[in-house]
CSV table of C-alpha atoms and ligand atoms in Angstrom, one decimal:
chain,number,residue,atom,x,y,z
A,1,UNK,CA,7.3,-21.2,9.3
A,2,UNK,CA,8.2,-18.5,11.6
A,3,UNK,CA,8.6,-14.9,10.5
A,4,UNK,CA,10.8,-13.1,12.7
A,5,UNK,CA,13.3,-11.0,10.5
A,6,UNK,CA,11.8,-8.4,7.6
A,7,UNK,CA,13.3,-6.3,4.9
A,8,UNK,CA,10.3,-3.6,4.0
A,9,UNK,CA,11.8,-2.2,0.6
A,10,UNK,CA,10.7,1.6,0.2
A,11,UNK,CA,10.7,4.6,2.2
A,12,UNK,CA,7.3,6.2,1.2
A,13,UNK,CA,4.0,6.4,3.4
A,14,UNK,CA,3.2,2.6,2.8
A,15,UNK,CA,6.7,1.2,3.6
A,16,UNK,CA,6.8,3.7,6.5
A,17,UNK,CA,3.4,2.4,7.6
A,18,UNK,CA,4.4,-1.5,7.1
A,19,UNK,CA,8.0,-0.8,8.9
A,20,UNK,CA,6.3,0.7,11.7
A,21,UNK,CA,3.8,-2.1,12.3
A,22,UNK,CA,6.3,-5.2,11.5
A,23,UNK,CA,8.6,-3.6,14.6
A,24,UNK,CA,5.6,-2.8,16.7
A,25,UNK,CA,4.5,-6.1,16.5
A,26,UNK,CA,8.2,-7.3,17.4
A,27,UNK,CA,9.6,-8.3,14.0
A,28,UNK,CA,13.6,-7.4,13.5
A,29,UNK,CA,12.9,-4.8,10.3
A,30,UNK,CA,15.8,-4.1,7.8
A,31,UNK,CA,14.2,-1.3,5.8
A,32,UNK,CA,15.8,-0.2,2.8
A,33,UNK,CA,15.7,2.5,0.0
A,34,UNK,CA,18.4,3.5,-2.3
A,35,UNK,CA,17.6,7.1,-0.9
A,36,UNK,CA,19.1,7.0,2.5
A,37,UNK,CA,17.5,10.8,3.1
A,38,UNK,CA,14.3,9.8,2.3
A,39,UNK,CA,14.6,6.8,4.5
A,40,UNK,CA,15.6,9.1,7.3
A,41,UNK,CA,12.7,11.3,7.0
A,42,UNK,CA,10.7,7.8,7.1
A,43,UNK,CA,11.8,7.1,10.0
A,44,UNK,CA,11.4,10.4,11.5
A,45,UNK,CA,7.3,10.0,10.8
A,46,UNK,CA,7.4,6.8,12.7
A,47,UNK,CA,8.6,7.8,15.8
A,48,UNK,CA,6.3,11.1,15.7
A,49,UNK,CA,3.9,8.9,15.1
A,50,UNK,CA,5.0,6.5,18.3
A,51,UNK,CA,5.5,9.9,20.3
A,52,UNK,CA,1.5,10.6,19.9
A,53,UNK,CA,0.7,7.3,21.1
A,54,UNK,CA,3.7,7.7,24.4
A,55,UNK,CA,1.5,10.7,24.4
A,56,UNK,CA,-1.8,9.8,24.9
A,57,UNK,CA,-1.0,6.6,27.1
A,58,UNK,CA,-1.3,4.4,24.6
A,59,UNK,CA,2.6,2.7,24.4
A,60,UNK,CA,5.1,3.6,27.2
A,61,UNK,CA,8.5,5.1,26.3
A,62,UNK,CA,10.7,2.0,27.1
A,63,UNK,CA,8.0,0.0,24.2
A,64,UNK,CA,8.6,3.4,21.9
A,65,UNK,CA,12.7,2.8,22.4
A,66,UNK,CA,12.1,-0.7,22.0
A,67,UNK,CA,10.1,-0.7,18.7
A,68,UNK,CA,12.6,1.6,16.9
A,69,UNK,CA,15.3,-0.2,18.0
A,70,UNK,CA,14.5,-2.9,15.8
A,71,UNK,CA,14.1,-1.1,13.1
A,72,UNK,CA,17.8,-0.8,10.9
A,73,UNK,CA,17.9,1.2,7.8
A,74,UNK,CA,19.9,0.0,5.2
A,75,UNK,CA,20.8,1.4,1.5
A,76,UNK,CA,22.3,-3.0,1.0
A,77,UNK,CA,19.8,-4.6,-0.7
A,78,UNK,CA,22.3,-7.4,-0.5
A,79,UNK,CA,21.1,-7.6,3.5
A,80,UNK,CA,18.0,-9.3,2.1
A,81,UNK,CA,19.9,-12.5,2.3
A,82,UNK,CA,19.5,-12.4,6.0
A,83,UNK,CA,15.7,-12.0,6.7
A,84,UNK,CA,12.6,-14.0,5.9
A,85,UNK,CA,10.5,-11.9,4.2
A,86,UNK,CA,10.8,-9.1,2.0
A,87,UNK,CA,7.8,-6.8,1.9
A,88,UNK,CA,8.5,-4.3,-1.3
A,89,UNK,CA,6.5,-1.0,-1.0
A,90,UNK,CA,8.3,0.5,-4.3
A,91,UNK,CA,6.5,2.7,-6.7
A,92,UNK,CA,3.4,1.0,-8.9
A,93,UNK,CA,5.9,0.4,-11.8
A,94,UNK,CA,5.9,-2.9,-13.3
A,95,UNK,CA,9.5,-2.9,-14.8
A,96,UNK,CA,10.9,-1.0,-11.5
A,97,UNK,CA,9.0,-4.2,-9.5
A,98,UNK,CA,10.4,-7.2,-11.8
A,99,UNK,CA,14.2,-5.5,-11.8
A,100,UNK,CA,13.8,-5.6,-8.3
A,101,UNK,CA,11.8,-9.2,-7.3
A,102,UNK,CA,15.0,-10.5,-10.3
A,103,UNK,CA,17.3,-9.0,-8.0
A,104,UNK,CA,15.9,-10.2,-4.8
A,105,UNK,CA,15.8,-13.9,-6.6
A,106,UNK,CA,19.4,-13.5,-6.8
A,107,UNK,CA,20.4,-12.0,-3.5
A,108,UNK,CA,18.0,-14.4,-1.2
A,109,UNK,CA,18.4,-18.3,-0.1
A,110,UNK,CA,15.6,-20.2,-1.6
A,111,UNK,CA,13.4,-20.2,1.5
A,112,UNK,CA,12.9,-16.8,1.6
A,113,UNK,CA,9.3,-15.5,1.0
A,114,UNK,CA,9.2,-12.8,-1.4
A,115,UNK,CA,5.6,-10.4,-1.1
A,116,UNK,CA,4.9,-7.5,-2.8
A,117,UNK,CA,2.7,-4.3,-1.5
A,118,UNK,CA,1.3,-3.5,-4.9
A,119,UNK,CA,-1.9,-2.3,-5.0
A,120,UNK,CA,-3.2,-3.5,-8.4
A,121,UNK,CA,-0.4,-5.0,-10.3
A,122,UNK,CA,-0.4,-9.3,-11.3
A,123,UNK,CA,1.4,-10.6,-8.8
A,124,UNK,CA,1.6,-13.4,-11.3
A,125,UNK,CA,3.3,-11.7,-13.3
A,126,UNK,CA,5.8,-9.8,-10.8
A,127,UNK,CA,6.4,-14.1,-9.6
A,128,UNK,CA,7.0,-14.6,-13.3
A,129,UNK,CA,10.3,-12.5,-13.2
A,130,UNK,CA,11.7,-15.1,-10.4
A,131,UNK,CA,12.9,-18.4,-10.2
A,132,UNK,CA,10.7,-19.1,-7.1
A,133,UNK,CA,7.2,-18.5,-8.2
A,134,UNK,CA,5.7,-20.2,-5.4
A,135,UNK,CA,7.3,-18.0,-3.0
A,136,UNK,CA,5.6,-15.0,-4.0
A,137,UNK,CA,2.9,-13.6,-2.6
A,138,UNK,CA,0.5,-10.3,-2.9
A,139,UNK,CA,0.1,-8.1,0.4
A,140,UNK,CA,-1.9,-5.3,0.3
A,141,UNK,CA,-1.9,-3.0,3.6
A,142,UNK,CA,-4.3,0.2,3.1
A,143,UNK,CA,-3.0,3.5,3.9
A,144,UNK,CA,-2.9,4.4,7.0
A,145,UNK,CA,-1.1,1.5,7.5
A,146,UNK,CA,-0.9,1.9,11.5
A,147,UNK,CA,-4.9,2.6,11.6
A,148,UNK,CA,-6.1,0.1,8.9
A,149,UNK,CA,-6.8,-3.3,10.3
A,150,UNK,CA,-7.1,-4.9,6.5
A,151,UNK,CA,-4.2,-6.7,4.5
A,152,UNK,CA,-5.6,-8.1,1.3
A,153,UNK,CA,-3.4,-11.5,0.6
A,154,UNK,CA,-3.2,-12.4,-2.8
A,155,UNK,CA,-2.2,-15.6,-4.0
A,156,UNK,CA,-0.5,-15.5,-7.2
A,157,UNK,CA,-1.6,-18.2,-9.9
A,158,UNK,CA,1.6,-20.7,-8.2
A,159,UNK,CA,1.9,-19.5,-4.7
A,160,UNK,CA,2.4,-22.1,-2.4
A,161,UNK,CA,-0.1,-23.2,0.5
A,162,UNK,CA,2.8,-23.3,2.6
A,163,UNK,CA,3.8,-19.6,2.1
A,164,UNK,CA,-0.1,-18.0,2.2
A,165,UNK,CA,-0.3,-20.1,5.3
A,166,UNK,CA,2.7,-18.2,6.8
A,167,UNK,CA,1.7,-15.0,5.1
A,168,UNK,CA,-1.6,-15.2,6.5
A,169,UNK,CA,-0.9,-15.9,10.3
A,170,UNK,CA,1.8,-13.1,10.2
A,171,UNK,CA,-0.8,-10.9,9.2
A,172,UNK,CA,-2.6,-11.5,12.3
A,173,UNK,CA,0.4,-11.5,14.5
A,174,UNK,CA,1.0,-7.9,13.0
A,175,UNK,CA,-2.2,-6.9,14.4
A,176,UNK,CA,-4.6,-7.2,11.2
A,177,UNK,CA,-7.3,-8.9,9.6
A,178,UNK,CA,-5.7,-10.9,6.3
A,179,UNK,CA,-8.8,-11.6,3.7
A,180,UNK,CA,-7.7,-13.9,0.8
A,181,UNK,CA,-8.2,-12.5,-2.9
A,182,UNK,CA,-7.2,-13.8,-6.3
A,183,UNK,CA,-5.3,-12.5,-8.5
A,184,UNK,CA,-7.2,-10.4,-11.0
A,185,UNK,CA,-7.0,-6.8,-11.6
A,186,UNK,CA,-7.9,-4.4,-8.8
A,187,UNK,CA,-8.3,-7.3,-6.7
A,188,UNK,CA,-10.8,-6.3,-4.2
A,189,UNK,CA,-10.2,-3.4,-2.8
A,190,UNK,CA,-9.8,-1.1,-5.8
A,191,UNK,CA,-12.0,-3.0,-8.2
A,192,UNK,CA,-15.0,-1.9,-5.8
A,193,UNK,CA,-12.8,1.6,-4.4
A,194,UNK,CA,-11.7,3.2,-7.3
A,195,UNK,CA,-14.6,2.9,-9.5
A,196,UNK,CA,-16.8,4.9,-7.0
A,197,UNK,CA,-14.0,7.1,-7.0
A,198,UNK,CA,-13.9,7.5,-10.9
A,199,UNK,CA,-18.2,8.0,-10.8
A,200,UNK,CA,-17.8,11.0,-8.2
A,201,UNK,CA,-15.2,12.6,-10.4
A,202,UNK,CA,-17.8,11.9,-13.3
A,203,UNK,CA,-20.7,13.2,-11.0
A,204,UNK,CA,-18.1,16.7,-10.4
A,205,UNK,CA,-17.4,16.7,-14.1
A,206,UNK,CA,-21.2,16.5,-15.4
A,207,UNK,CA,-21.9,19.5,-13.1
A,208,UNK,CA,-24.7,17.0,-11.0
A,209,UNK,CA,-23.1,18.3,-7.8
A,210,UNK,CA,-19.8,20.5,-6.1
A,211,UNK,CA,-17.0,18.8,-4.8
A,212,UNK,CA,-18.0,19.1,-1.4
A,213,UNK,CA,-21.1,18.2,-1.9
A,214,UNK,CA,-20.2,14.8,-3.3
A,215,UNK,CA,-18.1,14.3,-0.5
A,216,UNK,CA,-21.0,15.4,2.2
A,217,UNK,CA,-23.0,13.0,0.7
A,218,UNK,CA,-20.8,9.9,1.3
A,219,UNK,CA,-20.2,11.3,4.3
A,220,UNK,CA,-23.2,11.7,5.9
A,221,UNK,CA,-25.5,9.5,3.4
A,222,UNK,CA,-23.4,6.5,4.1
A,223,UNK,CA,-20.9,7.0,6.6
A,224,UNK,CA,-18.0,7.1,5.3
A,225,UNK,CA,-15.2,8.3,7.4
A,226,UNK,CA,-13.9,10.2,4.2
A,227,UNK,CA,-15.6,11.6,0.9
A,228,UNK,CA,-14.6,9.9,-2.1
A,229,UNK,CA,-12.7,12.8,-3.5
A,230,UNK,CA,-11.4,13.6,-0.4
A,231,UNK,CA,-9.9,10.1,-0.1
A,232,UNK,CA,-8.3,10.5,-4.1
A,233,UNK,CA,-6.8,13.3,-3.0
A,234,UNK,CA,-5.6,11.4,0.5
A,235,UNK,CA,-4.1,8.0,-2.1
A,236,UNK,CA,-2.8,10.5,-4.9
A,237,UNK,CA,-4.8,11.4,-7.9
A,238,UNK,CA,-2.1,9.3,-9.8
A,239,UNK,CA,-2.2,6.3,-8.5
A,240,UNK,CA,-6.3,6.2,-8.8
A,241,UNK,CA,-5.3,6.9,-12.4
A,242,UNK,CA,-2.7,4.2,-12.8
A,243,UNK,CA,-5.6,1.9,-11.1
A,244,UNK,CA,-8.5,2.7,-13.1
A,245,UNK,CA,-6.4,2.3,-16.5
A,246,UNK,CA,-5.2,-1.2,-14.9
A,247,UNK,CA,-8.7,-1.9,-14.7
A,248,UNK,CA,-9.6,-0.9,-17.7
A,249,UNK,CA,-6.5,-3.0,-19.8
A,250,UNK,CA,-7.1,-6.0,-17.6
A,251,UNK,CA,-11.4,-5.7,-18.5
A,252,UNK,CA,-11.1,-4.4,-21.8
A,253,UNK,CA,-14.6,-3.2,-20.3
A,254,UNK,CA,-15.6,0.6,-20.6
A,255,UNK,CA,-17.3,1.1,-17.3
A,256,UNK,CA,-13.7,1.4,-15.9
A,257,UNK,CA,-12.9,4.2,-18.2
A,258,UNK,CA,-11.2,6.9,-16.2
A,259,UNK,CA,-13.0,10.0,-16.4
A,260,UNK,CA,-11.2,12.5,-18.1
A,261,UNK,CA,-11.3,15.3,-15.4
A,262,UNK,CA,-9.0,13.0,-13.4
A,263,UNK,CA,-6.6,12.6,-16.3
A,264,UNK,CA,-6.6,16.2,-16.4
A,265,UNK,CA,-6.2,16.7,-12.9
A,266,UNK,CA,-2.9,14.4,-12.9
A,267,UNK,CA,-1.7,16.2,-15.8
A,268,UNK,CA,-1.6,19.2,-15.2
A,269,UNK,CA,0.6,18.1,-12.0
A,270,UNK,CA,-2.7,18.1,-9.6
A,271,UNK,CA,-1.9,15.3,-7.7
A,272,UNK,CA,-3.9,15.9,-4.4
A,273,UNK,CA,-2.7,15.8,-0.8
A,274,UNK,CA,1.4,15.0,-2.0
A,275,UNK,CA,0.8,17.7,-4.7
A,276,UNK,CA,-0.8,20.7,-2.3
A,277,UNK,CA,-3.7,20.7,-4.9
A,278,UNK,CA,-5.9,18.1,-5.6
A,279,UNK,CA,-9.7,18.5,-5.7
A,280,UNK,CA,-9.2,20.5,-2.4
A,281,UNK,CA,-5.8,22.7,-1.4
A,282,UNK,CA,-3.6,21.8,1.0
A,283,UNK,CA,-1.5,24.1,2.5
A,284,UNK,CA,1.4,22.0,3.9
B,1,CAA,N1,-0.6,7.4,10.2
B,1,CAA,C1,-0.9,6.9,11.4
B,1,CAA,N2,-2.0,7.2,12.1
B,1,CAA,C2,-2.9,8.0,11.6
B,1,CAA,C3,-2.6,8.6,10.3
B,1,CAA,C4,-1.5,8.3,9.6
B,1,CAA,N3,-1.2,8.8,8.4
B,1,CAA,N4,-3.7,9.5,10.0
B,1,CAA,C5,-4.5,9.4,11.1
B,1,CAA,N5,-4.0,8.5,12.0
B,1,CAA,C6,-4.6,8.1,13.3
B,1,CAA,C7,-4.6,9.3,14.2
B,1,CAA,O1,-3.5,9.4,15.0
B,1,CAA,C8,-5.8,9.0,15.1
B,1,CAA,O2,-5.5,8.1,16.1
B,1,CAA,P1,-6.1,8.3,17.5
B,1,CAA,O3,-7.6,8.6,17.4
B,1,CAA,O4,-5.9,7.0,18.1
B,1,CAA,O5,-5.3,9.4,18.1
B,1,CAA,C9,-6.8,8.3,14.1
B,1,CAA,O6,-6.0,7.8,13.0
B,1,CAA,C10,-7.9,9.2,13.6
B,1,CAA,O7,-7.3,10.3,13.0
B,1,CAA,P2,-7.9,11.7,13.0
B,1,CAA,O8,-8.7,11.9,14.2
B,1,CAA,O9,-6.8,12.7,12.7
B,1,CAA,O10,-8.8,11.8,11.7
B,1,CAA,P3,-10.0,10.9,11.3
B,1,CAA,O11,-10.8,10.5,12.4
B,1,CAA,O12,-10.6,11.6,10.2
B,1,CAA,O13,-9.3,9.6,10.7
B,1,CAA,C11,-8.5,8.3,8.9
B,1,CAA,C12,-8.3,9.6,9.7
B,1,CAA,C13,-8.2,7.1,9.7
B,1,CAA,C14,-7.5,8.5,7.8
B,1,CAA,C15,-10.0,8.3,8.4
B,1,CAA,O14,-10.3,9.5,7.8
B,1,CAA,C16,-10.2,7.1,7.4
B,1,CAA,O15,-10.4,6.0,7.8
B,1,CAA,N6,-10.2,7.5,6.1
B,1,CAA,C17,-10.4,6.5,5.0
B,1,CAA,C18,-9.0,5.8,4.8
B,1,CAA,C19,-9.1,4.8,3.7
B,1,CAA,O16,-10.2,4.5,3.1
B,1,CAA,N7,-8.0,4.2,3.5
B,1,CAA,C20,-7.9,3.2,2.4
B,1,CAA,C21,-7.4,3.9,1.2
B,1,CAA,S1,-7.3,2.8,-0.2
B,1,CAA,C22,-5.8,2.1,0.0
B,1,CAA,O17,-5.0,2.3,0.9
B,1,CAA,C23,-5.5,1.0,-1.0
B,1,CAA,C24,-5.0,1.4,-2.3
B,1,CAA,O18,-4.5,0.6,-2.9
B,1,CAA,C25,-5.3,2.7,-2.9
C-alpha cells in the first residue's frame, strides 16, 4: 500500500515535527487542530525551521516553497476521509484519544490506517474504541522530530501485517529508522528513558549531588548529548510524570515509583522548558 496523502492531528511540537517531516519527505499533509491559531503558530516554526536549513545550504528555496506547499491546515476533521493515514499527535489523554480514534472510525473509508503518536498509552486499547482494530497502529517519533532518526512502531495486540508492513516502509521513506516494539507499557523508549529520569530526580532529592552535577555527569561520563534533567525539562516535567505513573499501574512494580520531587515540581506548575521553570530557568 502506498502512503501518499496524511492528516497529522495536533498542532503542538510533535505534530509540528511529524507535519514537517511527512511534507519534506513529499507526502500531501492535511494537518488539523480545532485551534486554528495554534495551528498557525505551528506552521510558522516549520518554515523557521526550513529557513535555517535554506540558510545554511542544506534545502534550496524552491524545495522550502515546495515542502510547505503541501502542507494544508484544516480545522475539518471530516477531511480525514480523503487521506491514508492519520497520524494523531493529541495530548496523552486516554478519553481525549478514544473520542477522537471513535470519531476518525466514523469519518474514514475502511482502508484507511489509523496510528497514534502516543508515547506510552495501549495502543490496544486506543484500537479497542474502533471498529477496525487491525488498522491501528502505534508510532512513536522522538522529539525533535526533524533531528531524531527513531520511530518506535508498535503493533497493537490485532494490528494487521499488512498495515505494520506499510507503516514500517513509510517510516523509512520519511527519512527514519522504524524499530518494532510490543505493546506493553513504556514500550521501549520510556520504559528504559524515564526511569533514569525518575533515579536522577531521586539522586537531586537525596542530596547525593546538584542538578548540574547530575547532568555533567551523563554528559561527560556517558555522552549523552543532554543531562537527564535537562532532557525532563526539554519533554515536560508532566508528561515524565504521566509516564512513570503509566509504568507504575501497568507493573504494579515499585521501582517505577515516581519520585516525589517530580510530583512536586509538576504541581506546583513547574513544568520545565514549556513552563519557564523546570529544574533549570528558562527565560523565553
Ligand atoms: N526542531 C528541529 N531541529 C532542531 C530542534 C528542534 N526543536 N532543536 C535542535 N534542532 C537541530 C538544530 O537546528 C541543529 O541542526 P544543525 O546542526 O543541522 O544546524 C541540531 O538540531 C543541533 O542543535 P543545536 O546545535 O542547537 O543543539 P544540540 O547540539 O545540543 O542538539 C538536540 C539539540 C538535538 C535536541 C540534542 O541536545 C539531543 O539530541 N538531545 C536529546 C534529545 C532526546 O533525547 N530526545 C528524545 C526525547 S524522548 C522522546 O521524545 C520520547 C518521549 O516519549 C518522551
Amino acid at each position: 500500500m502506498s502512503i501518499q496523502t496524511i492528516m497529522v492531528i495536533g498542532a503542538g511540537q510533535m505534530g509540528s515535527g511529524i507535519a514537517q517531516v511527512a511534507a519534506s519527505a513529499g507526502r500531501r499533509v492535511l494537518w488539523h487542530d480545532l485551534s486554528m491559531p495554534l495551528i498557525d503558530k505551528g506552521m510558522l516554526v516549520i518554515s523557521n525551521q526550513l529557513d535555517r536549513n535554506v540558510a545554511k545550504g542544506r534545502l534550496t528555496e524552491e524545495a522550502k516553497v515546495s515542502i510547505l506547499s503541501r502542507i494544508q491546515l484544516t480545522g475539518a476533521i471530516e477531511e480525514a476521509a480523503q487521506v491514508d493515514l492519520v497520524i494523531e499527535a493529541i495530548s496523552e489523554n486516554m478519553a481525549w484519544k478514544t473520542a477522537l480514534f471513535q470519531k476518525l472510525d466514523g469519518i474514514c473509508p475502511s482502508h484507511v490506517i489509523l496510528a497514534t503518536n502516543t508515547s506510552s498509552l495501549p495502543i490496544t486499547e486506543i484500537a479497542a474504541a474502533t471498529t477496525r482494530p487491525s488498522q491501528v497502529i502505534g508510532m512513536h517519533f522522538m522529539n525533535p522530530v526533524p533531528v531524531m532518526p527513531l520511530i518506535e512502531i508498535i503493533r497493537g495486540l490485532e494490528t494487521s501485517q499488512h498495515v505494520f508492513d506499510a507503516i514500517f516502509q513509510l517510516s523509512k521513506e520519511l527519512g527514519k529508522t522504524p524499530v518494532e516494539v510490543q505493546d506493553f507499557p513504556g514500550f521501549v523508549s520510556n520504559r528504559i528513558l524515564m526511569p533514569m529520569i525518575n533515579e536522577a530526580i531521586f539522586t537531586v532529592y537525596e542530596g547525593v549531588a546538584t542538578v548540574e552535577a547530575v547532568d555533567t555527569v551523563m554528559k561527560l561520563g556517558m555522552n549523552h548529548p543532554m543531562g537527564p534533567l535537562e532532557l525532563a525539562d526539554f519533554i515536560g516535567l508532566d508528561t515524565c510524570l504521566s509516564i512513570m505513573e503509566i509504568l507504575h499501574e501497568g507493573f504494579k512494580d515499585s521501582k517505577y515509583r515516581p519520585c516525589p520531587l517530580l510530583r512536586k515540581y509538576v504541581k506546583s506548575g513547574r513544568l520545565g522548558r514549556k513552563s519557564g521553570q523546570g529544574f533549570y530557568t528558562y527565560s523565553s
